Short mmCIF file of C-alpha atoms and ligand atoms in Angstrom, two decimals:
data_model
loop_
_atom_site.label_atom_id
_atom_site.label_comp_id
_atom_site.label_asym_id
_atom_site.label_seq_id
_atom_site.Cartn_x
_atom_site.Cartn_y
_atom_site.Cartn_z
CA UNK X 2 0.00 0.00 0.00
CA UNK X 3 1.30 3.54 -0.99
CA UNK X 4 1.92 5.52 2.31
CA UNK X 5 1.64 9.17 2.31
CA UNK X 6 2.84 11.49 4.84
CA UNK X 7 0.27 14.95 5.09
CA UNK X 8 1.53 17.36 7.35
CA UNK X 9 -0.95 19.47 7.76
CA UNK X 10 -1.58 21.92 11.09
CA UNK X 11 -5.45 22.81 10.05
CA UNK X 12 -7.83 20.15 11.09
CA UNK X 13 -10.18 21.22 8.33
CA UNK X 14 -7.85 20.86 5.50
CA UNK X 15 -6.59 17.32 7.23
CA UNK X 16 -9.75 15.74 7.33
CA UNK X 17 -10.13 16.65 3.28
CA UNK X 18 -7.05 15.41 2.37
CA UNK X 19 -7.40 12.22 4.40
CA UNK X 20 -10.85 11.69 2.61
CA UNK X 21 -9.52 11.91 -0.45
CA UNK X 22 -6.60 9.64 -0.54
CA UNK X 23 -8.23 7.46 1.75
CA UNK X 24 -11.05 6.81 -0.93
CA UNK X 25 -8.12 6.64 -3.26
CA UNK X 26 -6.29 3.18 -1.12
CA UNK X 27 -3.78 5.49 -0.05
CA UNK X 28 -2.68 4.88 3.35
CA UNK X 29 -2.26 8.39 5.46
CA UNK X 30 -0.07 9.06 8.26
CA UNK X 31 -0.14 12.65 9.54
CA UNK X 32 1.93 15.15 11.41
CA UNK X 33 0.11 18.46 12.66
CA UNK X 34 3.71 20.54 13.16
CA UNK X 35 6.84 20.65 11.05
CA UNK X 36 9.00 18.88 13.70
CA UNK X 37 6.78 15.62 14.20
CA UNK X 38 6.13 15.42 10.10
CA UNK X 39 10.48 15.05 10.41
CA UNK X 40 10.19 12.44 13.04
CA UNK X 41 7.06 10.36 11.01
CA UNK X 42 9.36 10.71 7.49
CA UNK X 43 12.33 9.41 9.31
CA UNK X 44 10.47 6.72 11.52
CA UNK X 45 7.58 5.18 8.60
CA UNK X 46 9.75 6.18 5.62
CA UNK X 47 6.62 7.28 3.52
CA UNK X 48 6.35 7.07 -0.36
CA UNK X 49 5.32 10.77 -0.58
CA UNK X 50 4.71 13.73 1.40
CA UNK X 51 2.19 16.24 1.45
CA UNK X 52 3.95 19.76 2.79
CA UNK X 53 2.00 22.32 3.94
CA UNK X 54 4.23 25.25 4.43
CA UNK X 55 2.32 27.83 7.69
CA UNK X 56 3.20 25.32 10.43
CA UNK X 57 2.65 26.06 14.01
CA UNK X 58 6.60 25.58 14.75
CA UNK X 59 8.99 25.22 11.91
CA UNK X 60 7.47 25.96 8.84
CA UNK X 61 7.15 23.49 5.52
CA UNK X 62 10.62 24.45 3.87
CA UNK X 63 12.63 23.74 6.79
CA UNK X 64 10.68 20.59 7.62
CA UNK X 65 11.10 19.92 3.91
CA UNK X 66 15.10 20.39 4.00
CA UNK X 67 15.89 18.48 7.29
CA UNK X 68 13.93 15.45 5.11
CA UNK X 69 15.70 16.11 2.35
CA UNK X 70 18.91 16.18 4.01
CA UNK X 71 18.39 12.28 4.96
CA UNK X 72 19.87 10.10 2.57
CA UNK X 73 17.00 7.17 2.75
CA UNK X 74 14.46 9.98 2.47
CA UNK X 75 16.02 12.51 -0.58
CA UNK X 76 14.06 10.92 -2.95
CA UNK X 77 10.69 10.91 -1.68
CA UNK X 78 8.65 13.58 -3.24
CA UNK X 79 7.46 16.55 -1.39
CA UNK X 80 4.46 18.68 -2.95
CA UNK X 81 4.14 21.63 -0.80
CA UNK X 82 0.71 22.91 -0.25
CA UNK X 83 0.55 27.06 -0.03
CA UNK X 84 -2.38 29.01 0.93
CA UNK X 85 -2.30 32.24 -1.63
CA UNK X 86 1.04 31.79 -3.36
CA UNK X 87 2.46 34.36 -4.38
CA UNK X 88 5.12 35.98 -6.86
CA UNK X 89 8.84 34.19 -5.97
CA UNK X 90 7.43 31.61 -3.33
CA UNK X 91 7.43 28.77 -6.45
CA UNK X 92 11.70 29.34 -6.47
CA UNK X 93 11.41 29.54 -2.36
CA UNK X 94 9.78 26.54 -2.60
CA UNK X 95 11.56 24.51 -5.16
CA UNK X 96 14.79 25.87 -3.67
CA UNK X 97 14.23 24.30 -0.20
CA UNK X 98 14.01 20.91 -2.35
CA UNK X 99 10.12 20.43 -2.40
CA UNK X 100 9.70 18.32 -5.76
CA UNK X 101 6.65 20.73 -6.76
CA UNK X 102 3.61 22.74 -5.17
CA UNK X 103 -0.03 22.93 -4.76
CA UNK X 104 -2.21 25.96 -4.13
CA UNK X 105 -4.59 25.97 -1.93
CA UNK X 106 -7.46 25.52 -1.71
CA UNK X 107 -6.95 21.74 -3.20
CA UNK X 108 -9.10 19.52 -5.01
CA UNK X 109 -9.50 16.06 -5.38
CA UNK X 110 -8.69 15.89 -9.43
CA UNK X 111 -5.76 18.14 -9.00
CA UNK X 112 -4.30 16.29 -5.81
CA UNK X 113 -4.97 12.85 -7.09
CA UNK X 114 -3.40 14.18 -10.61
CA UNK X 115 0.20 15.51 -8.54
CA UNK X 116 0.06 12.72 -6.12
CA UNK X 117 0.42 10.23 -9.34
CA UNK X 118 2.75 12.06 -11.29
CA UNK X 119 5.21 12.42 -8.39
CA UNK X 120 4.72 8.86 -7.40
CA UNK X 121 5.66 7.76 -11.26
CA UNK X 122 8.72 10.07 -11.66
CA UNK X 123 10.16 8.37 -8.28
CA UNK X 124 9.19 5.04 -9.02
CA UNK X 125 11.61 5.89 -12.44
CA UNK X 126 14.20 7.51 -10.91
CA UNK X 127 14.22 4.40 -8.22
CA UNK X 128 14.32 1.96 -11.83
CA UNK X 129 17.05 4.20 -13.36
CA UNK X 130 19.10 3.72 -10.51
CA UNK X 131 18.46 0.10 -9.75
CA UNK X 132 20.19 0.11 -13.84
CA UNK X 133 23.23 2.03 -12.41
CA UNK X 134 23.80 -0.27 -10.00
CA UNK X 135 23.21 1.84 -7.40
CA UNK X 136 20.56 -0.02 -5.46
CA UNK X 137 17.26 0.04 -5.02
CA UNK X 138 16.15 2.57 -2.49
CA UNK X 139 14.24 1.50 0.62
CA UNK X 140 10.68 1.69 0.70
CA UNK X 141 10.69 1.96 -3.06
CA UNK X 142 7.12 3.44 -5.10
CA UNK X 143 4.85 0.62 -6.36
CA UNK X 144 4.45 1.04 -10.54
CA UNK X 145 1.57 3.48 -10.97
CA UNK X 146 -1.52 1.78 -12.39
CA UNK X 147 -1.32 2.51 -15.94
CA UNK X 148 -3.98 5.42 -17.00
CA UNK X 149 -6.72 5.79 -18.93
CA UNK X 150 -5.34 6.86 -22.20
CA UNK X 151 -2.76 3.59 -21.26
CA UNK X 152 -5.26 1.52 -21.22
CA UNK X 153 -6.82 2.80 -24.28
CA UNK X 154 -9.67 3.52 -22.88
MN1 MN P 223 -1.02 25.64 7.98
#
């Protein structure tokens, strides 16, 4: 089952999320501050994390950067999730090594949609370097199911 990490300090927003990958098979786990969303990555090694950035303590880029700092964990995508983006927080964001962003307020198509495009570029970087010989990393992505168009349908 693909784990996913949401850390995510609004209850609201939490209990959305949770419904939608739930009713996806995801399995959540979920941190409500940035310094227990570092201890869950390191501890249940998740598959992909859900950032948001306004966290009660440290906020989403340095959570994001003390996870990407840890070798088992560099390659597990991070979408940050910002409340009104605005003009220079996509390089602030990228910059403190979150894989790619959401704005807020999030919908099921569009989270579903970034949650399975992340997922599929790890699970080929994790191939491409099981080719190099450099092992495969722990806790490596299950294949996407193939979509739609895939399927030809
Ligand atoms: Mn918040």
């Amino acid at each position: 089952m693909t784990k996913i990490l949401c850390v995510e300090d609004n209850p609201q927003n939490m209990r959305l999320v949770r419904k939608i990958l739930k009713h996806e098979g995801y399995e959540v786990i979920e941190a409500e501050d940035g310094l227990s969303g570092v201890a869950l990555a390191k501890s249940e090694h998740p598959d992909l994390i859900l950032m948001d950035i306004n966290l009660p303590d440290i906020d989403g880029l340095e959570a994001t950067q003390r996870i990407k700092a840890v070798d088992e964990l560099q390659q597990v995508p991070v979408i940050a999730l910002t409340a009104n983006a605005m003009y220079g927080d996509e390089e602030r964001i990228l910059d403190a090594g979150c894989d790619g962003y959401l704005s807020k307020p999030v919908g099921r198509a569009r989270l579903i949609e970034a949650i399975e495009k992340y997922l599929a570029e790890a699970a080929e970087k994790a191939a491409a370097s099981v080719d190099t010989g450099a092992g495969d990393p722990p806790g490596a992505v299950e294949t996407p199911e193939a979509s739609e168009a895939e399927r030809g349908n």
